[in-house]
Short mmCIF file of C-alpha atoms and ligand atoms in Angstrom, two decimals:
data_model
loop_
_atom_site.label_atom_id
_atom_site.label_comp_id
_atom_site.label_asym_id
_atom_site.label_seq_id
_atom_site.Cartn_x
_atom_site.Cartn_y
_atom_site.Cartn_z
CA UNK A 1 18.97 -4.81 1.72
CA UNK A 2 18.71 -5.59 5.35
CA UNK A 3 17.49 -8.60 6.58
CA UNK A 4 16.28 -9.89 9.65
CA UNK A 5 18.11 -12.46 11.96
CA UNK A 6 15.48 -14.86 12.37
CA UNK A 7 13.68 -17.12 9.40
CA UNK A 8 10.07 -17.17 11.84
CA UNK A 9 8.62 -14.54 13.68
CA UNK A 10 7.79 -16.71 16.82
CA UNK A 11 7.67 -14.05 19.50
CA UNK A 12 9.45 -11.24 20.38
CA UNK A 13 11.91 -12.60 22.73
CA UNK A 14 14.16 -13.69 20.59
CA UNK A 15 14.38 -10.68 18.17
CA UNK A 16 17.15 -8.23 18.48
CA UNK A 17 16.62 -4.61 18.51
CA UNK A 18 17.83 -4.34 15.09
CA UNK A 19 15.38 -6.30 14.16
CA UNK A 20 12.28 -4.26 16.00
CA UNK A 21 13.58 -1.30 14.63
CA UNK A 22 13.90 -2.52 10.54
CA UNK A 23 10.30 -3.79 11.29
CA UNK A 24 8.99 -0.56 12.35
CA UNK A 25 10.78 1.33 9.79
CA UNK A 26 9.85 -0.95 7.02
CA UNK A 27 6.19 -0.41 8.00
CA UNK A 28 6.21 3.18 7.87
CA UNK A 29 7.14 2.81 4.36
CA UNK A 30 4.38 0.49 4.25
CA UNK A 31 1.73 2.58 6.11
CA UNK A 32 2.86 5.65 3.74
CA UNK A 33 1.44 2.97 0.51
CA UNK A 34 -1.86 1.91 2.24
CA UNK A 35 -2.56 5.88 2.04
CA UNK A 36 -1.94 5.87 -1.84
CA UNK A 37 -4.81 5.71 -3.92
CA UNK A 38 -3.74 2.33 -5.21
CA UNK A 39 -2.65 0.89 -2.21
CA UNK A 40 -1.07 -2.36 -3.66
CA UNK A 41 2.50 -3.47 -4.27
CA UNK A 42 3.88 -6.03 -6.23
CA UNK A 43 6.68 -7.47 -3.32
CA UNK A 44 5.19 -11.14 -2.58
CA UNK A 45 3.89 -11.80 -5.89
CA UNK A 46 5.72 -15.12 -5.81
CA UNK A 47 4.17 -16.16 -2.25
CA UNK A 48 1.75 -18.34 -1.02
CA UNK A 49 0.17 -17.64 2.15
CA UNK A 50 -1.68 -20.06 4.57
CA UNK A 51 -3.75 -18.66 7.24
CA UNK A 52 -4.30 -21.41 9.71
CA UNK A 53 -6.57 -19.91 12.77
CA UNK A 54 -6.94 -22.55 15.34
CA UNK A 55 -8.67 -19.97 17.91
CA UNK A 56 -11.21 -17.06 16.82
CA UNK A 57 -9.98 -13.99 15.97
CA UNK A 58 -11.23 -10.87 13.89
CA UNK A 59 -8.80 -8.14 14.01
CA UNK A 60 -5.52 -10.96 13.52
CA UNK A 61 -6.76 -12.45 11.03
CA UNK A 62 -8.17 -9.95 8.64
CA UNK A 63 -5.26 -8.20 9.27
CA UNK A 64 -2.84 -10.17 8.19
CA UNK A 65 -5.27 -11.27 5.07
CA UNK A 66 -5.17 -7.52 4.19
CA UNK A 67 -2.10 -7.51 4.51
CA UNK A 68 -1.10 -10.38 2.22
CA UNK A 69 -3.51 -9.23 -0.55
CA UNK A 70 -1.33 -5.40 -0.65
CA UNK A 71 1.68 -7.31 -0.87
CA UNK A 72 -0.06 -9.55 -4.22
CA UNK A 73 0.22 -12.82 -1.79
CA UNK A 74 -1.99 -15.41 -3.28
CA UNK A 75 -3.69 -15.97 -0.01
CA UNK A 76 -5.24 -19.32 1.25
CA UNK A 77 -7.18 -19.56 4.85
CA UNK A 78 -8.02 -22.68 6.74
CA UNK A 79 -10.16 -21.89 10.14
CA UNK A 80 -9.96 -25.56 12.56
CA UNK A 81 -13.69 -25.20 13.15
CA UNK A 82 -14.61 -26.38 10.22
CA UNK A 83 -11.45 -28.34 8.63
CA UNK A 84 -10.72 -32.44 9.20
CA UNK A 85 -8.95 -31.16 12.88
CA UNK A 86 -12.71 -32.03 13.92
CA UNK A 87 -12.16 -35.56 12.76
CA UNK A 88 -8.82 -36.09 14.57
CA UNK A 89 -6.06 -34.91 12.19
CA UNK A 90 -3.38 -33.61 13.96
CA UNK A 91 -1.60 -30.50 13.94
CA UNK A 92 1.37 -31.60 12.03
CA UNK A 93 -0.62 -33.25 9.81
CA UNK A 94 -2.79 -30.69 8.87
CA UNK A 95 0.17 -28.01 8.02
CA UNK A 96 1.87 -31.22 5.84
CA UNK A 97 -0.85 -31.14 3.83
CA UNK A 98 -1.28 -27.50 3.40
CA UNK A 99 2.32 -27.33 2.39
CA UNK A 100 2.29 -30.43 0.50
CA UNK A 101 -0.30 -27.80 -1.78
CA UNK A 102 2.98 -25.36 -2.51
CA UNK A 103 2.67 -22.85 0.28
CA UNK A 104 5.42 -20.64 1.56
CA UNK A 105 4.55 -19.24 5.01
CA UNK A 106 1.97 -20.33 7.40
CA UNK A 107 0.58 -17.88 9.88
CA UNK A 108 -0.72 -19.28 12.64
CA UNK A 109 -3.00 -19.02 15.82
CA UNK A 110 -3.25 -21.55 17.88
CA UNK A 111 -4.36 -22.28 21.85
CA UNK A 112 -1.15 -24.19 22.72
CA UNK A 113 1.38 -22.49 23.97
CA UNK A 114 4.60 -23.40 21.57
CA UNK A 115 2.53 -24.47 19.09
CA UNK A 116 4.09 -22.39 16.75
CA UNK A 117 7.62 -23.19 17.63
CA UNK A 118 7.29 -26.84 17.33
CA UNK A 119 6.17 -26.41 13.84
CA UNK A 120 8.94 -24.59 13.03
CA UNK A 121 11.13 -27.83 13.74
CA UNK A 122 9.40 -29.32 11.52
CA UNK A 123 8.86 -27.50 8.26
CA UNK A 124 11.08 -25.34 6.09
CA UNK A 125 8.03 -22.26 4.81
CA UNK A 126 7.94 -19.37 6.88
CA UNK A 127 6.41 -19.19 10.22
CA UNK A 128 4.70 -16.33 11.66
CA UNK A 129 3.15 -16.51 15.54
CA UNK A 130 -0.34 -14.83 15.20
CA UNK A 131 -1.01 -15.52 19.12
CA UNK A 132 0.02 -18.70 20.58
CA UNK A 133 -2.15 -19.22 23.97
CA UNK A 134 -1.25 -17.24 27.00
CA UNK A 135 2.61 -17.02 25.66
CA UNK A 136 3.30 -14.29 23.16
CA UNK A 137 1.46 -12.44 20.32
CA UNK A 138 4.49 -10.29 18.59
CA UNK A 139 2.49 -8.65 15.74
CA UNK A 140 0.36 -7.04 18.43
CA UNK A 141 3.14 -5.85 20.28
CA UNK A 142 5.25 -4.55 16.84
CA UNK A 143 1.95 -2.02 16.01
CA UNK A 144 1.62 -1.17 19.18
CA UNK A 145 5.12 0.03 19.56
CA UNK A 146 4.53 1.75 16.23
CA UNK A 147 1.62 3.36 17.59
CA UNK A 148 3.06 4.68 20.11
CA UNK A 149 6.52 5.84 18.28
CA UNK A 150 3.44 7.97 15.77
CA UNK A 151 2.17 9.24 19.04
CA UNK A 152 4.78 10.20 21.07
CA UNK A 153 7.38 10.79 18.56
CA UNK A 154 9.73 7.98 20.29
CA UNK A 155 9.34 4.38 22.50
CA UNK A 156 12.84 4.70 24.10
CA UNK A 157 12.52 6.97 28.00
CA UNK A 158 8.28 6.65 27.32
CA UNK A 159 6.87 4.95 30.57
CA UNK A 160 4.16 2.49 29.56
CA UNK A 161 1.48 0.56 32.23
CA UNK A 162 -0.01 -3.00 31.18
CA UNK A 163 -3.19 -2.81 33.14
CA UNK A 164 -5.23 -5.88 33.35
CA UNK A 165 -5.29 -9.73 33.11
CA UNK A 166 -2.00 -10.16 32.80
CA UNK A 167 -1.57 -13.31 33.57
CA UNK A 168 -3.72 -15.11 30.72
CA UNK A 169 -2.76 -12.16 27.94
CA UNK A 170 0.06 -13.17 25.39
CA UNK A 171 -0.30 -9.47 24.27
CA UNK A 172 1.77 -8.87 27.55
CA UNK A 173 4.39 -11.00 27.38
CA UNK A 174 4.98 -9.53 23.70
CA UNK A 175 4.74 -5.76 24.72
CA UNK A 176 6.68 -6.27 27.81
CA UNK A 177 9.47 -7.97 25.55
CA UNK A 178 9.35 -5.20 22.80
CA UNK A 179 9.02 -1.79 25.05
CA UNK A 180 12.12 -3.36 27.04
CA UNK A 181 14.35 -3.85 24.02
CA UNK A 182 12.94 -0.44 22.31
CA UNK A 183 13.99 1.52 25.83
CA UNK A 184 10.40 1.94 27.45
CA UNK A 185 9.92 1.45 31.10
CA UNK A 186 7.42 -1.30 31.92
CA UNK A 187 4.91 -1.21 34.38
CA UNK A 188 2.10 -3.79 34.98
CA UNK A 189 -0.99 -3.11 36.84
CA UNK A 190 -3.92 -5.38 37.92
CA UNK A 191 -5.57 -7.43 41.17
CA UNK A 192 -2.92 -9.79 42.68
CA UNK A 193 -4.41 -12.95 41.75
CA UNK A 194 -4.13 -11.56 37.70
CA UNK A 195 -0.38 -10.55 37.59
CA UNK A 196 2.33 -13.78 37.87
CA UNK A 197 4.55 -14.10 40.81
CA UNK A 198 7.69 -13.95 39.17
CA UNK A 199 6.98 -11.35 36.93
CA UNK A 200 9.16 -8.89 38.10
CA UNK A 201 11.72 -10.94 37.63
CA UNK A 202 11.70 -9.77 33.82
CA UNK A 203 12.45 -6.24 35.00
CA UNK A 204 8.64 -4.69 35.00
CA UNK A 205 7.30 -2.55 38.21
CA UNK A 206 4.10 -4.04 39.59
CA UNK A 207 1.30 -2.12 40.72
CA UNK A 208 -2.45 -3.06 41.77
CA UNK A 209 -3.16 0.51 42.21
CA UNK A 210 -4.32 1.73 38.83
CA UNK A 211 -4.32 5.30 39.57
CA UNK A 212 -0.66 5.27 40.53
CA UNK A 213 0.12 3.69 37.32
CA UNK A 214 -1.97 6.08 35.77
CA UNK A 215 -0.45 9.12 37.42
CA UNK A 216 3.05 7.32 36.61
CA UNK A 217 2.40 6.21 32.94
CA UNK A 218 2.11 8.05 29.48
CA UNK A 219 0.61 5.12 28.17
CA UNK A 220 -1.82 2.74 29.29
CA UNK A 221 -2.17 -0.08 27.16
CA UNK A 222 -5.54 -1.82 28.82
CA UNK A 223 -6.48 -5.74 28.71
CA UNK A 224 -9.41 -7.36 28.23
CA UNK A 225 -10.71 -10.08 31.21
CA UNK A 226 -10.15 -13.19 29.44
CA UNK A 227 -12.82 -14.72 31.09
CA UNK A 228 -12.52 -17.53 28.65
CA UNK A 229 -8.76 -18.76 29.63
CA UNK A 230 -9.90 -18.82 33.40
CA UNK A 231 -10.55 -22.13 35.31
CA UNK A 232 -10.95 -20.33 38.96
CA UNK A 233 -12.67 -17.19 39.81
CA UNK A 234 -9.75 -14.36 39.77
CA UNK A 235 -11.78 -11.71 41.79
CA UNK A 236 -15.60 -11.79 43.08
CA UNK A 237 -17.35 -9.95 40.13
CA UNK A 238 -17.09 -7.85 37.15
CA UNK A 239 -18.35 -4.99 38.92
CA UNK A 240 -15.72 -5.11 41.35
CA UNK A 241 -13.00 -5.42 39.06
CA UNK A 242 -14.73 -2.65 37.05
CA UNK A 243 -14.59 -0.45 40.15
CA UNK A 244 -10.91 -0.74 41.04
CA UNK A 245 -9.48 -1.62 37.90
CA UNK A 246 -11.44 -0.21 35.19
CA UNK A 247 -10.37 3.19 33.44
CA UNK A 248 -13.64 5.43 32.92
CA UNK A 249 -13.50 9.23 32.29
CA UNK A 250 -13.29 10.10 36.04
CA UNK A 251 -10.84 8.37 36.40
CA UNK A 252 -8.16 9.98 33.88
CA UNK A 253 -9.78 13.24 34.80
CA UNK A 254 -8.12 13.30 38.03
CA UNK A 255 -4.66 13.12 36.27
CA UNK A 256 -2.46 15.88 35.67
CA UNK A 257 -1.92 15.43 31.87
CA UNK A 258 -4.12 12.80 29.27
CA UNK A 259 -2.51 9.52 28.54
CA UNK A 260 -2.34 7.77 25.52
CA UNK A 261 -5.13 5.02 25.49
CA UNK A 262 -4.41 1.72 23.97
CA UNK A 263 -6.41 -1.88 23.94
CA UNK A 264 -6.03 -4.17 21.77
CA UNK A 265 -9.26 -5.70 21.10
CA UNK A 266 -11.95 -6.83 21.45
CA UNK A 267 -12.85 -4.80 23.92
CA UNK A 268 -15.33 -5.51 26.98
CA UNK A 269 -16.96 -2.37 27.40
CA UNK A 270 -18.02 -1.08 30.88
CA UNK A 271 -15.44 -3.45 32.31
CA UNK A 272 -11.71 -2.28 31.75
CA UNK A 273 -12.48 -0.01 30.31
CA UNK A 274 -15.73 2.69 29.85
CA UNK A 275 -17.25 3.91 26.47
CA UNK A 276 -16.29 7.06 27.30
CA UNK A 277 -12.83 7.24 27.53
CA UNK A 278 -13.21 4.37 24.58
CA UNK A 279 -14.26 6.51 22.13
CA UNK A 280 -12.29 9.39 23.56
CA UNK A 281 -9.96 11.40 21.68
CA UNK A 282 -6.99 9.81 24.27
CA UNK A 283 -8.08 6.24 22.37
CA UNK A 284 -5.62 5.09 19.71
CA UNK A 285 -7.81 1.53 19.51
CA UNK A 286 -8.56 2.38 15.94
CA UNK A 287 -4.80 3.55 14.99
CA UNK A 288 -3.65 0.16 16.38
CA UNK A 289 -5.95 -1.46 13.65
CA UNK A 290 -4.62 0.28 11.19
CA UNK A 291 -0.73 0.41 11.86
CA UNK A 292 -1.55 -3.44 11.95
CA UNK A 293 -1.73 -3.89 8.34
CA UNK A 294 1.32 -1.66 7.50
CA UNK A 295 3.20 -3.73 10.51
CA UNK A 296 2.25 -7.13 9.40
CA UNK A 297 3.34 -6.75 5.43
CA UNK A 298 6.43 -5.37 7.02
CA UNK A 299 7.00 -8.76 8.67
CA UNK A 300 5.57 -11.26 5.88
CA UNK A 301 7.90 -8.87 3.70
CA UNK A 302 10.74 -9.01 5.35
CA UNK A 303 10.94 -13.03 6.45
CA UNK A 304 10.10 -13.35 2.64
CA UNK A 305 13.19 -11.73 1.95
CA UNK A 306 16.02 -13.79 3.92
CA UNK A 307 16.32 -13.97 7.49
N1 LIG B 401 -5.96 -8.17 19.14
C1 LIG B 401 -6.31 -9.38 18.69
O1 LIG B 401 -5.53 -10.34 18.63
O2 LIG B 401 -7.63 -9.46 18.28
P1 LIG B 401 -8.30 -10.75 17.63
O3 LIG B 401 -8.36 -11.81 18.69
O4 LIG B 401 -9.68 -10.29 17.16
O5 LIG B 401 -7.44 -11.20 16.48
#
């Protein structure tokens, strides 16, 4: 059986190719038994699952519960906004006592970027990075890439634009990490003040025109305004950004051929992007959710099973 060469899925940076590709092809075989009628399997069985969700999340974290529960994980989930963290117990703490119950993996969300890597310095179970602040978020970026292999047929020679808030998404860093090492070209789109400095430094064009990177992309995968991570005011209003950055049916009717449409949630409608093109038939939003179960199993599988 192959294995993977790392015993945590952190982020996506340090995975090799090799190790993108047997998760993609391990959740194909995956997606192929979430479309039996009994969609279960027997493979974790043995495996207890913590899901520890320091920040809110709704696709992540039912996703990943899903996932457990096809794989026969016996599945326990701990959310920080209602746990002892709100009397001062600290982060190592808290995952010492979760473990101290018997538990073999920990997936975790957390605000902090690192957060997950200094845990895994610390405990032996299986770690898996479910978002880590503005750093990376590498099950997001494995289904997209397997959304986009369904779609297109292939990542490798597909050109793919990152238009948005770059700078606070951790669903960039990831996709920019996994497109590169699956042989996509990068491009990342958005106002100045939203797109770091030295980001080309990791090989990505940058663009703040998002009908160039329109005309120049087959994929656009679109992020959310997180309004939330922002200290400063990053442009004068929503409507402006709307204007100039958001993708609305005029907008990709201009092109010369449709683009795949990706986002992966929540989305803010009417601000990056329009119902319209939303709910389009170009929108793989929903496919995303789904490939996210088969991709996540694929992972809890696989770090279950060496690395
Ligand atoms: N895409 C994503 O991480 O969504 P949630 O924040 O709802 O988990």
């Amino acid at each position: 059986m192959k294995v993977l060469s790392v015993k945590h899925l952190l982020g996506i940076k340090n995975l090799t190719t090799a190790d993108i590709e047997l998760i993609l092809e391990t959740a194909s075989y995956f997606k192929e038994v979430l479309n039996r009628p009994i969609k279960k399997v027997p493979s974790l069985r043995e495996v207890t699952v913590a899901n520890i969700f320091f920040e809110n999340s709704t696709r992540t974290r039912l996703s990943f519960e899903l996932a457990q529960k096809r794989l026969s994980a016996d599945v326990i989930n701990f959310a920080a906004s209602n746990s002892s963290v709100k009397k001062g117990e600290t982060l190592l703490d808290t995952v010492n006592n979760i473990l101290a119950m018997k538990v073999d993996m920990v997936v975790m969300r957390h605000a902090s970027v690192g957060a997950p890597h200094f845990l895994a310095q610390h405990i032996s179970a299986n770690i898996v990075n479910a978002g880590d602040g503005t750093h990376e978020h590498p099950t997001q970026a494995l289904l997209d890439a397997f959304t986009i292999k369904e779609k297109l047929g292939d990542v490798a020679g597909k050109k793919v634009a990152i238009i948005g808030d770059i700078t606070h998404s951790r669903v960039a860093l990831s996709n920019i990490f996994c497109l590169q090492k699956l042989g996509a070209e990068v491009m990342v789109c958005g106002p100045t003040t939203l797109i770091p400095r030295h980001l080309h430094q990791l090989g990505v064009k940058v663009s703040h025109d998002v009908d160039a990177a329109l005309a120049w992309a087959d994929v656009a995968n679109v992020l959310r305004i997180q309004l939330e991570r922002q200290q400063i005011q990053y442009f004068p209003s929503l409507r402006e950004y709307s204007r100039y950055f958001g993708i609305d049916k005029a907008r990709l009717d201009k092109l010369d051929a449709p683009k795949v449409i990706m986002h992966p949630g929540p989305i803010n409608r009417g601000v990056e992007l329009s119902s319209d093109v939303a709910d389009s038939e170009h929108a793989v939003i929903l496919d995303q959710v789904e490939n996210g179960v088969a991709v996540r199993m694929a992972v809890m599988y696989l770090l279950a099973n060496g690395g």
